[in-house]
PDB file of C-alpha atoms in Angstrom:
ATOM      1  CA  MET A  19     -68.102 228.234 -65.941  1.00  0.00           C
ATOM      2  CA  VAL A  20     -68.258 232.024 -66.047  1.00  0.00           C
ATOM      3  CA  SER A  21     -69.569 231.876 -69.548  1.00  0.00           C
ATOM      4  CA  ASN A  22     -72.231 229.458 -68.402  1.00  0.00           C
ATOM      5  CA  LEU A  23     -73.283 231.776 -65.661  1.00  0.00           C
ATOM      6  CA  ARG A  24     -73.654 234.797 -67.963  1.00  0.00           C
ATOM      7  CA  LYS A  25     -76.872 233.570 -69.330  1.00  0.00           C
ATOM      8  CA  TYR A  26     -78.340 233.997 -65.889  1.00  0.00           C
ATOM      9  CA  LYS A  27     -77.326 237.705 -65.737  1.00  0.00           C
ATOM     10  CA  TYR A  28     -80.209 239.975 -64.726  1.00  0.00           C
ATOM     11  CA  GLU A  29     -80.936 242.756 -67.282  1.00  0.00           C
ATOM     12  CA  GLY A  30     -84.183 244.482 -66.044  1.00  0.00           C
ATOM     13  CA  THR A  31     -85.440 247.811 -67.691  1.00  0.00           C
ATOM     14  CA  SER A  32     -87.030 250.499 -65.596  1.00  0.00           C
ATOM     15  CA  THR A  33     -90.500 251.620 -66.691  1.00  0.00           C
ATOM     16  CA  THR A  34     -91.524 255.192 -66.334  1.00  0.00           C
ATOM     17  CA  ARG A  35     -94.158 255.711 -63.851  1.00  0.00           C
ATOM     18  CA  PRO A  36     -97.156 257.800 -64.997  1.00  0.00           C
ATOM     19  CA  SER A  37     -97.098 261.330 -63.664  1.00  0.00           C
ATOM     20  CA  THR A  38     -99.822 262.326 -61.267  1.00  0.00           C
ATOM     21  CA  SER A  39    -101.086 265.785 -60.663  1.00  0.00           C
ATOM     22  CA  SER A  40    -103.180 267.162 -57.959  1.00  0.00           C
ATOM     23  CA  GLY A  41    -105.245 268.925 -60.498  1.00  0.00           C
ATOM     24  CA  LYS A  42    -107.555 267.432 -62.899  1.00  0.00           C
ATOM     25  CA  SER A  43    -106.401 266.477 -66.201  1.00  0.00           C
ATOM     26  CA  SER A  44    -107.049 268.969 -68.861  1.00  0.00           C
ATOM     27  CA  GLY A  45    -109.729 267.406 -70.700  1.00  0.00           C
ATOM     28  CA  SER A  46    -107.534 264.623 -71.802  1.00  0.00           C
ATOM     29  CA  PRO A  47    -108.400 261.108 -70.890  1.00  0.00           C
ATOM     30  CA  THR A  48    -106.462 259.316 -68.215  1.00  0.00           C
ATOM     31  CA  SER A  49    -103.269 257.788 -69.640  1.00  0.00           C
ATOM     32  CA  ALA A  50    -103.261 253.959 -70.127  1.00  0.00           C
ATOM     33  CA  ALA A  51    -101.465 251.513 -67.682  1.00  0.00           C
ATOM     34  CA  PRO A  52     -97.832 250.637 -68.543  1.00  0.00           C
ATOM     35  CA  GLU A  53     -97.134 247.422 -70.487  1.00  0.00           C
ATOM     36  CA  PRO A  54     -95.749 244.535 -68.517  1.00  0.00           C
ATOM     37  CA  SER A  55     -91.875 243.932 -68.530  1.00  0.00           C
ATOM     38  CA  HIS A  56     -90.423 241.057 -70.602  1.00  0.00           C
ATOM     39  CA  THR A  57     -87.829 239.964 -67.880  1.00  0.00           C
ATOM     40  CA  PRO A  58     -87.552 236.116 -67.869  1.00  0.00           C
ATOM     41  CA  ILE A  59     -88.513 234.226 -64.754  1.00  0.00           C
ATOM     42  CA  MET A  60     -85.460 232.113 -63.545  1.00  0.00           C
ATOM     43  CA  ASP A  61     -85.940 228.470 -62.509  1.00  0.00           C
ATOM     44  CA  ILE A  62     -83.803 227.979 -59.363  1.00  0.00           C
ATOM     45  CA  THR A  63     -83.638 224.172 -59.623  1.00  0.00           C
ATOM     46  CA  SER A  64     -82.394 224.164 -63.181  1.00  0.00           C
ATOM     47  CA  ILE A  65     -79.845 226.833 -62.292  1.00  0.00           C
ATOM     48  CA  LYS A  66     -78.454 224.675 -59.470  1.00  0.00           C
ATOM     49  CA  ALA A  67     -78.280 221.665 -61.709  1.00  0.00           C
ATOM     50  CA  ASP A  68     -76.443 223.573 -64.391  1.00  0.00           C
ATOM     51  CA  ILE A  69     -74.019 225.055 -61.867  1.00  0.00           C
ATOM     52  CA  LEU A  70     -73.250 221.613 -60.336  1.00  0.00           C
ATOM     53  CA  SER A  71     -72.749 220.084 -63.768  1.00  0.00           C
ATOM     54  CA  SER A  72     -70.419 222.866 -64.748  1.00  0.00           C
ATOM     55  CA  LEU A  73     -68.533 222.575 -61.435  1.00  0.00           C
ATOM     56  CA  ARG A  74     -68.123 218.811 -61.874  1.00  0.00           C
ATOM     57  CA  LYS A  75     -66.645 219.253 -65.322  1.00  0.00           C
ATOM     58  CA  ASP A  76     -64.277 221.966 -64.183  1.00  0.00           C
ATOM     59  CA  ILE A  77     -63.215 220.034 -61.081  1.00  0.00           C
ATOM     60  CA  SER A  78     -62.622 216.873 -63.092  1.00  0.00           C
ATOM     61  CA  VAL A  79     -60.501 218.849 -65.549  1.00  0.00           C
ATOM     62  CA  VAL A  80     -58.478 220.382 -62.714  1.00  0.00           C
ATOM     63  CA  ILE A  81     -58.007 217.004 -60.977  1.00  0.00           C
ATOM     64  CA  ARG A  82     -56.926 215.382 -64.219  1.00  0.00           C
ATOM     65  CA  GLU A  83     -54.418 218.117 -64.849  1.00  0.00           C
ATOM     66  CA  GLU A  84     -53.047 217.890 -61.322  1.00  0.00           C
ATOM     67  CA  LEU A  85     -52.834 214.089 -61.472  1.00  0.00           C
ATOM     68  CA  ARG A  86     -51.166 214.262 -64.849  1.00  0.00           C
ATOM     69  CA  THR A  87     -48.592 216.682 -63.488  1.00  0.00           C
ATOM     70  CA  VAL A  88     -47.892 214.651 -60.322  1.00  0.00           C
ATOM     71  CA  LEU A  89     -47.787 211.332 -62.166  1.00  0.00           C
ATOM     72  CA  ALA A  90     -45.546 212.807 -64.836  1.00  0.00           C
ATOM     73  CA  GLU A  91     -43.063 213.835 -62.145  1.00  0.00           C
ATOM     74  CA  ASP A  92     -43.270 210.398 -60.461  1.00  0.00           C
ATOM     75  CA  PHE A  93     -42.930 208.627 -63.786  1.00  0.00           C
ATOM     76  CA  GLU A  94     -39.842 210.652 -64.569  1.00  0.00           C
ATOM     77  CA  SER A  95     -38.349 209.788 -61.174  1.00  0.00           C
ATOM     78  CA  ILE A  96     -39.198 206.104 -61.607  1.00  0.00           C
ATOM     79  CA  LYS A  97     -37.806 206.162 -65.122  1.00  0.00           C
ATOM     80  CA  ARG A  98     -34.545 207.648 -63.881  1.00  0.00           C
ATOM     81  CA  GLU A  99     -34.324 205.054 -61.118  1.00  0.00           C
ATOM     82  CA  LEU A 100     -35.070 202.220 -63.558  1.00  0.00           C
ATOM     83  CA  ILE A 101     -32.380 203.491 -65.895  1.00  0.00           C
ATOM     84  CA  ALA A 102     -29.919 203.634 -62.992  1.00  0.00           C
ATOM     85  CA  VAL A 103     -30.892 200.108 -61.858  1.00  0.00           C
ATOM     86  CA  ARG A 104     -30.585 198.808 -65.409  1.00  0.00           C
ATOM     87  CA  SER A 105     -27.160 200.359 -65.724  1.00  0.00           C
ATOM     88  CA  GLU A 106     -26.084 198.889 -62.373  1.00  0.00           C
ATOM     89  CA  ILE A 107     -27.420 195.455 -63.355  1.00  0.00           C
ATOM     90  CA  ALA A 108     -25.549 195.657 -66.641  1.00  0.00           C
ATOM     91  CA  ASN A 109     -22.332 196.568 -64.822  1.00  0.00           C
ATOM     92  CA  ASN A 110     -22.850 193.810 -62.268  1.00  0.00           C
ATOM     93  CA  THR A 111     -23.645 191.318 -65.003  1.00  0.00           C
ATOM     94  CA  THR A 112     -20.419 192.199 -66.761  1.00  0.00           C
ATOM     95  CA  ALA A 113     -18.470 191.773 -63.537  1.00  0.00           C
ATOM     96  CA  ILE A 114     -20.227 188.475 -62.797  1.00  0.00           C
ATOM     97  CA  HIS A 115     -19.444 187.172 -66.280  1.00  0.00           C
ATOM     98  CA  ALA A 116     -15.818 188.143 -65.821  1.00  0.00           C
ATOM     99  CA  GLU A 117     -15.728 186.412 -62.421  1.00  0.00           C
ATOM    100  CA  LEU A 118     -17.384 183.309 -63.876  1.00  0.00           C
ATOM    101  CA  ASP A 119     -14.851 183.199 -66.687  1.00  0.00           C
ATOM    102  CA  HIS A 120     -12.075 183.457 -64.113  1.00  0.00           C
ATOM    103  CA  MET A 121     -13.650 180.709 -62.020  1.00  0.00           C
ATOM    104  CA  LYS A 122     -14.074 178.487 -65.090  1.00  0.00           C
ATOM    105  CA  SER A 123     -10.421 178.972 -65.847  1.00  0.00           C
ATOM    106  CA  ASN A 124      -9.482 178.057 -62.260  1.00  0.00           C
ATOM    107  CA  VAL A 125     -11.790 175.037 -62.253  1.00  0.00           C
ATOM    108  CA  GLY A 126     -10.277 173.863 -65.514  1.00  0.00           C
ATOM    109  CA  ALA A 127      -6.802 174.176 -64.040  1.00  0.00           C
ATOM    110  CA  VAL A 128      -7.893 172.338 -60.890  1.00  0.00           C
ATOM    111  CA  GLU A 129      -9.505 169.553 -62.943  1.00  0.00           C
ATOM    112  CA  LYS A 130      -6.320 169.172 -64.932  1.00  0.00           C
ATOM    113  CA  GLY A 131      -4.260 169.091 -61.767  1.00  0.00           C
ATOM    114  CA  LEU A 132      -6.611 166.589 -60.115  1.00  0.00           C
ATOM    115  CA  SER A 133      -6.440 164.346 -63.144  1.00  0.00           C
ATOM    116  CA  THR A 134      -2.650 164.432 -62.981  1.00  0.00           C
ATOM    117  CA  TRP A 135      -2.625 163.822 -59.234  1.00  0.00           C
ATOM    118  CA  THR A 136      -5.117 160.976 -59.606  1.00  0.00           C
ATOM    119  CA  ASP A 137      -2.754 159.227 -61.948  1.00  0.00           C
ATOM    120  CA  GLU A 138       0.088 159.918 -59.529  1.00  0.00           C
ATOM    121  CA  VAL A 139      -1.935 158.542 -56.597  1.00  0.00           C
ATOM    122  CA  VAL A 140      -2.809 155.364 -58.519  1.00  0.00           C
ATOM    123  CA  SER A 141       0.834 154.884 -59.378  1.00  0.00           C
ATOM    124  CA  THR A 142       1.841 155.614 -55.778  1.00  0.00           C
ATOM    125  CA  GLN A 143      -0.682 153.110 -54.456  1.00  0.00           C
ATOM    126  CA  ARG A 144       0.739 150.409 -56.672  1.00  0.00           C
ATOM    127  CA  THR A 145       4.218 151.323 -55.510  1.00  0.00           C
ATOM    128  CA  VAL A 146       3.110 151.284 -51.866  1.00  0.00           C
ATOM    129  CA  LYS A 147       1.558 147.830 -52.263  1.00  0.00           C
ATOM    130  CA  ASP A 148       4.736 146.529 -53.839  1.00  0.00           C
ATOM    131  CA  LEU A 149       6.788 148.111 -51.055  1.00  0.00           C
ATOM    132  CA  GLU A 150       4.482 146.664 -48.379  1.00  0.00           C
ATOM    133  CA  LYS A 151       4.931 143.233 -49.871  1.00  0.00           C
ATOM    134  CA  LEU A 152       8.682 143.729 -50.043  1.00  0.00           C
ATOM    135  CA  VAL A 153       8.830 145.058 -46.465  1.00  0.00           C
ATOM    136  CA  GLY A 154       6.845 142.048 -45.272  1.00  0.00           C
ATOM    137  CA  GLU A 155       9.223 139.693 -46.994  1.00  0.00           C
ATOM    138  CA  LEU A 156      12.232 141.546 -45.601  1.00  0.00           C
ATOM    139  CA  ARG A 157      10.719 141.577 -42.106  1.00  0.00           C
ATOM    140  CA  ASP A 158      10.116 137.845 -42.215  1.00  0.00           C
ATOM    141  CA  LYS A 159      13.615 137.300 -43.561  1.00  0.00           C
ATOM    142  CA  CYS A 160      15.164 139.478 -40.854  1.00  0.00           C
ATOM    143  CA  GLU A 161      13.090 137.695 -38.221  1.00  0.00           C
ATOM    144  CA  ASP A 162      14.297 134.340 -39.523  1.00  0.00           C
ATOM    145  CA  LEU A 163      17.927 135.487 -39.673  1.00  0.00           C
ATOM    146  CA  GLU A 164      17.767 136.911 -36.155  1.00  0.00           C
ATOM    147  CA  GLY A 165      16.199 133.717 -34.894  1.00  0.00           C
ATOM    148  CA  ARG A 166      18.922 131.639 -36.531  1.00  0.00           C
ATOM    149  CA  MET A 167      21.580 133.856 -34.969  1.00  0.00           C
ATOM    150  CA  ARG A 168      20.035 133.248 -31.541  1.00  0.00           C
ATOM    151  CA  ARG A 169      20.000 129.463 -31.868  1.00  0.00           C
ATOM    152  CA  GLY A 170      23.249 129.257 -29.896  1.00  0.00           C
ATOM    153  CA  ASN A 171      21.903 131.552 -27.145  1.00  0.00           C
ATOM    154  CA  ILE A 172      20.270 130.603 -23.843  1.00  0.00           C
ATOM    155  CA  ARG A 173      18.559 132.722 -21.210  1.00  0.00           C
ATOM    156  CA  ILE A 174      19.202 131.943 -17.551  1.00  0.00           C
ATOM    157  CA  MET A 175      16.737 133.331 -15.030  1.00  0.00           C
ATOM    158  CA  GLY A 176      17.051 133.448 -11.239  1.00  0.00           C
ATOM    159  CA  VAL A 177      20.826 133.830 -10.797  1.00  0.00           C
ATOM    160  CA  ALA A 178      21.611 136.322  -8.030  1.00  0.00           C
ATOM    161  CA  GLU A 179      23.311 139.465  -9.168  1.00  0.00           C
ATOM    162  CA  ARG A 180      26.849 139.656  -7.811  1.00  0.00           C
ATOM    163  CA  PRO A 181      30.020 141.064  -9.310  1.00  0.00           C
ATOM    164  CA  GLY A 182      31.204 138.750 -12.055  1.00  0.00           C
ATOM    165  CA  SER A 183      28.106 136.501 -11.848  1.00  0.00           C
ATOM    166  CA  SER A 184      27.321 137.034 -15.528  1.00  0.00           C
ATOM    167  CA  SER A 185      30.829 136.624 -16.941  1.00  0.00           C
ATOM    168  CA  PRO A 186      31.455 133.840 -19.512  1.00  0.00           C
ATOM    169  CA  ALA A 187      33.595 131.893 -16.988  1.00  0.00           C
ATOM    170  CA  ALA A 188      30.906 132.102 -14.285  1.00  0.00           C
ATOM    171  CA  VAL A 189      28.179 131.025 -16.700  1.00  0.00           C
ATOM    172  CA  SER A 190      30.287 128.113 -17.972  1.00  0.00           C
ATOM    173  CA  LYS A 191      30.846 126.947 -14.393  1.00  0.00           C
ATOM    174  CA  LEU A 192      27.123 127.331 -13.626  1.00  0.00           C
ATOM    175  CA  LEU A 193      26.078 125.182 -16.567  1.00  0.00           C
ATOM    176  CA  LYS A 194      28.593 122.434 -15.729  1.00  0.00           C
ATOM    177  CA  GLU A 195      27.426 122.330 -12.116  1.00  0.00           C
ATOM    178  CA  VAL A 196      23.678 122.498 -12.757  1.00  0.00           C
ATOM    179  CA  PHE A 197      23.559 120.001 -15.629  1.00  0.00           C
ATOM    180  CA  GLN A 198      26.435 117.810 -14.340  1.00  0.00           C
ATOM    181  CA  MET A 199      28.428 118.067 -17.556  1.00  0.00           C
ATOM    182  CA  ASP A 200      31.753 116.256 -18.022  1.00  0.00           C
ATOM    183  CA  LYS A 201      33.462 119.452 -19.007  1.00  0.00           C
ATOM    184  CA  GLU A 202      32.649 123.080 -19.089  1.00  0.00           C
ATOM    185  CA  GLY A 203      31.040 124.348 -22.280  1.00  0.00           C
ATOM    186  CA  ILE A 204      32.657 127.167 -24.144  1.00  0.00           C
ATOM    187  CA  VAL A 205      30.697 130.383 -23.569  1.00  0.00           C
ATOM    188  CA  GLU A 206      31.701 133.003 -26.112  1.00  0.00           C
ATOM    189  CA  ARG A 207      29.988 135.922 -24.414  1.00  0.00           C
ATOM    190  CA  SER A 208      27.350 136.604 -21.789  1.00  0.00           C
ATOM    191  CA  HIS A 209      25.641 139.617 -20.190  1.00  0.00           C
ATOM    192  CA  ARG A 210      22.640 140.651 -18.184  1.00  0.00           C
ATOM    193  CA  SER A 211      19.542 141.981 -19.920  1.00  0.00           C
ATOM    194  CA  LEU A 212      19.647 145.718 -20.464  1.00  0.00           C
ATOM    195  CA  VAL A 213      16.567 146.608 -18.397  1.00  0.00           C
ATOM    196  CA  GLN A 214      16.695 148.944 -15.419  1.00  0.00           C
ATOM    197  CA  ARG A 215      16.665 147.151 -12.073  1.00  0.00           C
ATOM    198  CA  GLY A 216      15.370 148.776  -8.932  1.00  0.00           C
ATOM    199  CA  ALA A 217      15.887 147.883  -5.309  1.00  0.00           C
ATOM    200  CA  GLY A 218      14.088 144.647  -4.450  1.00  0.00           C
ATOM    201  CA  ASP A 219      13.516 143.625  -8.077  1.00  0.00           C
ATOM    202  CA  LYS A 220      14.237 140.123  -9.284  1.00  0.00           C
ATOM    203  CA  PRO A 221      17.686 139.452 -10.752  1.00  0.00           C
ATOM    204  CA  ARG A 222      17.989 140.312 -14.381  1.00  0.00           C
ATOM    205  CA  VAL A 223      18.184 137.534 -16.956  1.00  0.00           C
ATOM    206  CA  ILE A 224      21.598 136.347 -18.152  1.00  0.00           C
ATOM    207  CA  ILE A 225      21.891 135.961 -21.933  1.00  0.00           C
ATOM    208  CA  ALA A 226      24.742 133.645 -22.887  1.00  0.00           C
ATOM    209  CA  ARG A 227      26.019 132.548 -26.284  1.00  0.00           C
ATOM    210  CA  LEU A 228      27.621 129.133 -26.489  1.00  0.00           C
ATOM    211  CA  HIS A 229      30.300 128.368 -29.010  1.00  0.00           C
ATOM    212  CA  ASN A 230      28.636 125.106 -30.065  1.00  0.00           C
ATOM    213  CA  GLU A 231      24.959 125.196 -30.972  1.00  0.00           C
ATOM    214  CA  GLY A 232      24.730 121.519 -30.098  1.00  0.00           C
ATOM    215  CA  ASP A 233      25.701 122.299 -26.511  1.00  0.00           C
ATOM    216  CA  ALA A 234      22.953 124.928 -26.333  1.00  0.00           C
ATOM    217  CA  LEU A 235      20.341 122.481 -27.665  1.00  0.00           C
ATOM    218  CA  ALA A 236      21.493 119.764 -25.238  1.00  0.00           C
ATOM    219  CA  ILE A 237      21.255 122.156 -22.280  1.00  0.00           C
ATOM    220  CA  LEU A 238      17.769 123.275 -23.302  1.00  0.00           C
ATOM    221  CA  ARG A 239      16.658 119.653 -23.723  1.00  0.00           C
ATOM    222  CA  LYS A 240      17.902 118.723 -20.244  1.00  0.00           C
ATOM    223  CA  ALA A 241      16.224 121.780 -18.748  1.00  0.00           C
ATOM    224  CA  ARG A 242      12.938 120.828 -20.398  1.00  0.00           C
ATOM    225  CA  ASP A 243      13.201 117.216 -19.238  1.00  0.00           C
ATOM    226  CA  ARG A 244      13.802 118.274 -15.649  1.00  0.00           C
ATOM    227  CA  GLY A 245      10.730 120.470 -15.744  1.00  0.00           C
ATOM    228  CA  GLY A 246      12.486 123.607 -14.569  1.00  0.00           C
ATOM    229  CA  ARG A 247      13.557 122.086 -11.229  1.00  0.00           C
ATOM    230  CA  LEU A 248      17.076 123.504 -11.349  1.00  0.00           C
ATOM    231  CA  GLN A 249      19.068 124.681  -8.321  1.00  0.00           C
ATOM    232  CA  PHE A 250      22.175 126.838  -8.104  1.00  0.00           C
ATOM    233  CA  ASP A 251      23.618 128.364  -4.932  1.00  0.00           C
ATOM    234  CA  GLY A 252      20.373 127.600  -3.135  1.00  0.00           C
ATOM    235  CA  ASN A 253      18.247 129.453  -5.699  1.00  0.00           C
ATOM    236  CA  THR A 254      15.820 128.035  -8.234  1.00  0.00           C
ATOM    237  CA  ILE A 255      16.847 128.942 -11.742  1.00  0.00           C
ATOM    238  CA  SER A 256      15.309 128.427 -15.183  1.00  0.00           C
ATOM    239  CA  VAL A 257      16.886 128.062 -18.609  1.00  0.00           C
ATOM    240  CA  PHE A 258      15.001 129.100 -21.744  1.00  0.00           C
ATOM    241  CA  PRO A 259      15.768 129.577 -25.440  1.00  0.00           C
ATOM    242  CA  ASP A 260      16.629 133.100 -26.534  1.00  0.00           C
ATOM    243  CA  TYR A 261      13.850 134.093 -28.918  1.00  0.00           C
ATOM    244  CA  THR A 262      13.296 137.371 -30.725  1.00  0.00           C
ATOM    245  CA  VAL A 263      10.804 139.838 -29.290  1.00  0.00           C
ATOM    246  CA  ASN A 264       8.068 139.026 -31.799  1.00  0.00           C
ATOM    247  CA  VAL A 265       8.482 135.278 -31.406  1.00  0.00           C
ATOM    248  CA  ALA A 266       8.529 135.572 -27.612  1.00  0.00           C
ATOM    249  CA  LYS A 267       5.277 137.572 -27.642  1.00  0.00           C
ATOM    250  CA  ALA A 268       3.610 135.122 -30.023  1.00  0.00           C
ATOM    251  CA  ARG A 269       4.610 132.137 -27.865  1.00  0.00           C
ATOM    252  CA  ALA A 270       3.600 133.913 -24.641  1.00  0.00           C
ATOM    253  CA  ALA A 271       0.061 134.285 -26.004  1.00  0.00           C
ATOM    254  CA  PHE A 272      -0.455 130.537 -25.453  1.00  0.00           C
ATOM    255  CA  THR A 273       0.502 130.671 -21.744  1.00  0.00           C
ATOM    256  CA  ASP A 274      -3.099 130.468 -20.476  1.00  0.00           C
ATOM    257  CA  VAL A 275      -3.881 127.486 -22.713  1.00  0.00           C
ATOM    258  CA  ARG A 276      -0.751 125.679 -21.541  1.00  0.00           C
ATOM    259  CA  LYS A 277      -1.675 126.275 -17.882  1.00  0.00           C
ATOM    260  CA  MET A 278      -5.132 124.880 -18.520  1.00  0.00           C
ATOM    261  CA  LEU A 279      -3.775 121.716 -20.157  1.00  0.00           C
ATOM    262  CA  ARG A 280      -0.876 121.094 -17.789  1.00  0.00           C
ATOM    263  CA  GLY A 281      -1.340 117.854 -15.848  1.00  0.00           C
ATOM    264  CA  ARG A 282      -4.383 116.583 -17.778  1.00  0.00           C
ATOM    265  CA  PRO A 283      -4.166 112.889 -18.656  1.00  0.00           C
ATOM    266  CA  GLY A 284      -4.139 111.912 -22.321  1.00  0.00           C
ATOM    267  CA  VAL A 285      -3.190 115.388 -23.493  1.00  0.00           C
ATOM    268  CA  ARG A 286       0.130 116.267 -25.106  1.00  0.00           C
ATOM    269  CA  PHE A 287       0.923 119.804 -26.154  1.00  0.00           C
ATOM    270  CA  GLY A 288       3.837 121.967 -27.104  1.00  0.00           C
ATOM    271  CA  ILE A 289       4.893 125.032 -29.067  1.00  0.00           C
ATOM    272  CA  LEU A 290       6.765 124.542 -32.298  1.00  0.00           C
ATOM    273  CA  TYR A 291       9.056 127.224 -33.636  1.00  0.00           C
ATOM    274  CA  PRO A 292       8.292 129.992 -34.151  1.00  0.00           C
ATOM    275  CA  ALA A 293       4.831 130.046 -32.513  1.00  0.00           C
ATOM    276  CA  ARG A 294       2.703 127.051 -33.535  1.00  0.00           C
ATOM    277  CA  PHE A 295       0.751 125.508 -30.682  1.00  0.00           C
ATOM    278  CA  ARG A 296       0.171 121.767 -31.157  1.00  0.00           C
ATOM    279  CA  ILE A 297      -2.324 119.683 -29.168  1.00  0.00           C
ATOM    280  CA  SER A 298      -2.597 115.861 -29.301  1.00  0.00           C
ATOM    281  CA  TYR A 299      -5.778 114.434 -27.752  1.00  0.00           C
ATOM    282  CA  ASN A 300      -7.711 111.227 -28.496  1.00  0.00           C
ATOM    283  CA  ASN A 301      -5.408 110.395 -31.393  1.00  0.00           C
ATOM    284  CA  GLU A 302      -6.155 113.761 -32.951  1.00  0.00           C
ATOM    285  CA  GLU A 303      -3.604 116.503 -33.536  1.00  0.00           C
ATOM    286  CA  LYS A 304      -4.400 120.176 -33.974  1.00  0.00           C
ATOM    287  CA  GLU A 305      -2.135 123.141 -34.611  1.00  0.00           C
ATOM    288  CA  PHE A 306      -3.048 126.733 -33.890  1.00  0.00           C
ATOM    289  CA  LEU A 307      -1.471 130.055 -34.716  1.00  0.00           C
ATOM    290  CA  ASP A 308      -4.090 132.024 -32.781  1.00  0.00           C
ATOM    291  CA  ALA A 309      -4.337 131.665 -28.998  1.00  0.00           C
ATOM    292  CA  THR A 310      -8.077 132.466 -28.956  1.00  0.00           C
ATOM    293  CA  GLU A 311      -8.872 129.644 -31.366  1.00  0.00           C
ATOM    294  CA  ALA A 312      -6.725 127.278 -29.322  1.00  0.00           C
ATOM    295  CA  MET A 313      -8.567 128.235 -26.129  1.00  0.00           C
ATOM    296  CA  ASP A 314     -11.970 127.671 -27.761  1.00  0.00           C
ATOM    297  CA  TYR A 315     -10.890 124.237 -28.986  1.00  0.00           C
ATOM    298  CA  VAL A 316      -9.613 123.228 -25.545  1.00  0.00           C
ATOM    299  CA  LYS A 317     -12.826 124.321 -23.826  1.00  0.00           C
ATOM    300  CA  LYS A 318     -15.047 122.472 -26.302  1.00  0.00           C
ATOM    301  CA  LYS A 319     -13.070 119.311 -27.047  1.00  0.00           C
ATOM    302  CA  VAL A 320     -10.514 118.664 -24.328  1.00  0.00           C
ATOM    303  CA  ILE A 321     -12.095 119.825 -21.073  1.00  0.00           C
ATOM    304  CA  PRO A 322     -15.145 117.661 -20.214  1.00  0.00           C
ATOM    305  CA  ALA A 323     -18.397 119.593 -20.203  1.00  0.00           C
ATOM    306  CA  ALA A 324     -19.218 118.413 -16.683  1.00  0.00           C
ATOM    307  CA  GLU A 325     -15.937 119.586 -15.265  1.00  0.00           C
ATOM    308  CA  PRO A 326     -16.102 123.149 -13.913  1.00  0.00           C
ATOM    309  CA  GLU A 327     -13.540 125.503 -15.290  1.00  0.00           C
ATOM    310  CA  ASN A 328     -11.009 126.957 -12.892  1.00  0.00           C
TER     311      ASN A 328
END
């Protein structure tokens, strides 16, 4: 820019003024007027335009240099950061690959173990099914054996609890007196039920085993024929078969149906061992193992539709 401004440097030359004297010139003619100076006339507008153009170029150069310097520093910083990030990503990627390999190894081991355990579970399930079947058969067999062992037993309810009232001799005497037997039956053993009895509770049941199963069946038949109207020492007593717990529960489920049918003309019913409820009505016989089905049948077929249910 300085070099551009040099062309506008002012270089004026001083002209010598003509000398004047108070006297007259000595016969010589008056000297001629000085020649005009050759100093160029400057155009202000063009000077301004040139200066502005020169300033723009210089400023643009300076700005470019400054921007280049600043951007170079930023680019270097960004480059360093990118290199650091790339290195960190590479390290993380290596660690991730190692972790994935470890996980793949674990998953493979788990899959192998699951496959083995699946086979074991399938085998165990088959074994469990076989055992369930076997347990069911054994349970039924035990139930049958226990029921057969109880065939010579009877249960006597309503006998007052006194010392010696449940002894075999006392039970034998009771049976002879109540059922008017020719001779006393042989009672092998007898005892009260093993439940706790509180003050004011009913007497506990006497469980007696007779030596002859035929005597037990005859006593139960007589008790059934007399409809439970048995008296001993002024008390009403009842005699029942001695069933297992499961059989007793299954037979007790039909109690409501039996109460509903008791006393109805033309209806015969009973419970066959172990727990089959049989109904005879209008020359038709039905057997039920489920108390709910038996109740539905009685309400639909046996009880007249016009008769209100109690």
